[in-house]
Amino acid sequence: MRISAKADYAVRAAITLAAAEPGTDVAAEVIARSQDIPHKFLEAILTDLRRDGVVTSSRGSRGGYRLSRAANQVTVADVIRAVDGPLVSVRGERPPDLAYVGAAEQLLPLWIGLRANVRFVLEGVTLADLASGRLPGRIKKLVADPQAWENP
């Protein structure tokens, strides 16, 4: 699985909004500068997040962006889906839409298992978790395995 630059930037921007003072809007320029995200790219990302209902925006001198729900109600999966679509796809298709025959027949349950594990991680972490610096225990357990840090 690959995390696109767009998804990485979107999650970083959303964490910045989650960490902001409640009830305040954060200007795109502030997010871009604080996270070293190209401003034009960030604007497109924020548009996707707004279109999907993850953030709201306001205009004017005090305008900017804020999360549309409490940070503890927005998962990393929500943010990634808003900018990149399904978390796991194979050749651009969702795993349940695939069919394999013969020797490749076991690929489908493998892809479904992969999707289940990706969901387990990304749907199990909220923006509040990340903004507070406190990952859920089940994620800490995964990260505690030294092999998780190794590149095969």
XYZ file of C-alpha atoms in Angstrom:
152
model
C 0.000 0.000 0.000
C 1.236 3.473 -0.820
C 0.221 6.682 0.891
C 0.120 9.428 -1.732
C 1.597 12.857 -1.135
C -1.946 14.185 -1.369
C -3.124 11.867 1.437
C -0.077 12.653 3.585
C -0.615 16.397 3.154
C -4.352 16.050 3.808
C -3.793 14.202 7.081
C -1.147 16.732 8.163
C -3.513 19.618 7.356
C -6.362 17.920 9.230
C -4.160 17.337 12.285
C -3.267 21.028 12.215
C -6.974 21.877 12.255
C -7.565 19.376 15.069
C -4.823 21.017 17.130
C -6.184 24.541 16.586
C -8.087 26.429 19.255
C -11.678 25.119 19.202
C -14.043 27.327 17.233
C -11.324 29.127 15.286
C -10.712 29.024 11.572
C -7.193 28.438 10.306
C -6.076 30.105 7.092
C -4.751 27.860 4.343
C -1.545 29.906 4.316
C -0.987 29.127 7.993
C -1.509 25.404 7.432
C 0.747 25.391 4.373
C 3.523 27.230 6.185
C 3.312 25.181 9.378
C 3.385 21.848 7.547
C 5.594 22.838 4.596
C 2.864 21.975 2.087
C 2.778 23.746 -1.289
C -0.037 26.294 -0.966
C -1.731 25.618 -4.324
C -1.685 21.872 -3.683
C -3.114 22.438 -0.216
C -5.968 24.532 -1.613
C -6.991 21.622 -3.869
C -6.762 19.232 -0.913
C -8.880 21.511 1.279
C -11.460 21.707 -1.507
C -11.664 17.893 -1.548
C -11.948 17.794 2.244
C -14.692 20.430 2.172
C -16.578 18.647 -0.617
C -16.508 15.423 1.407
C -17.672 17.173 4.584
C -14.469 16.737 6.590
C -13.859 20.492 6.860
C -15.888 23.662 6.512
C -14.635 26.986 5.299
C -15.445 30.626 5.828
C -14.462 33.705 3.890
C -13.246 37.070 5.036
C -10.311 38.447 6.981
C -10.802 35.895 9.759
C -11.776 33.155 7.331
C -10.162 29.814 6.891
C -10.880 26.183 7.620
C -12.009 24.112 10.565
C -13.067 20.522 11.050
C -16.757 19.979 10.442
C -16.962 17.458 13.302
C -15.116 17.053 16.567
C -11.566 15.767 16.054
C -12.386 12.599 17.986
C -15.064 11.825 15.373
C -12.817 12.139 12.314
C -10.570 9.189 11.500
C -7.467 9.132 9.377
C -9.459 6.883 7.018
C -12.078 9.641 6.597
C -9.400 12.092 5.501
C -7.662 9.711 3.107
C -10.931 8.613 1.502
C -11.883 12.267 0.965
C -8.785 12.973 -1.118
C -7.838 9.574 -2.601
C -11.004 7.480 -2.626
C -11.099 3.873 -1.379
C -8.346 2.865 1.041
C -7.487 -0.290 -0.887
C -8.050 -0.906 -4.559
C -6.604 -3.334 -7.064
C -6.181 -1.944 -10.558
C -8.572 0.821 -9.512
C -11.309 -1.596 -8.391
C -12.527 -2.377 -4.892
C -11.612 -5.908 -3.803
C -15.230 -7.226 -3.555
C -15.702 -6.317 -7.235
C -12.881 -8.635 -8.318
C -12.934 -12.283 -9.314
C -10.051 -14.699 -9.768
C -9.953 -18.254 -11.048
C -7.609 -21.200 -10.882
C -4.281 -20.754 -9.155
C -5.003 -17.061 -8.476
C -8.297 -17.748 -6.691
C -6.833 -17.051 -3.233
C -5.883 -13.513 -4.208
C -9.372 -12.213 -3.454
C -9.349 -13.218 0.234
C -5.797 -11.870 0.468
C -6.888 -8.445 -0.847
C -9.937 -8.485 1.437
C -7.663 -9.305 4.396
C -5.335 -6.469 3.434
C -8.270 -4.073 3.281
C -9.501 -5.246 6.691
C -6.104 -4.570 8.240
C -5.755 -1.163 6.605
C -9.202 -0.275 7.938
C -8.243 -1.590 11.388
C -5.386 0.909 11.540
C -6.755 3.944 9.691
C -10.304 3.771 11.068
C -8.909 3.177 14.560
C -7.014 6.460 14.793
C -8.746 9.825 15.052
C -7.389 13.286 14.437
C -7.749 13.912 18.170
C -5.453 10.945 18.852
C -2.794 12.371 16.559
C -3.172 15.982 17.671
C -2.816 14.930 21.314
C 0.167 12.695 20.602
C -1.617 9.658 22.066
C -2.065 6.775 19.678
C -4.533 4.029 20.622
C -3.051 1.025 22.411
C -3.708 -1.338 19.515
C -1.640 0.894 17.237
C 1.126 1.262 19.832
C 1.249 -2.523 20.021
C 1.781 -2.793 16.262
C 4.511 -0.153 16.328
C 6.261 -1.785 19.309
C 7.244 -4.761 17.159
C 10.841 -4.051 16.018
C 10.146 -5.763 12.690
C 7.516 -3.106 11.920
C 10.377 -0.626 11.540
C 12.473 -2.806 9.223
C 12.471 -2.668 5.460
C 12.688 -6.158 3.983
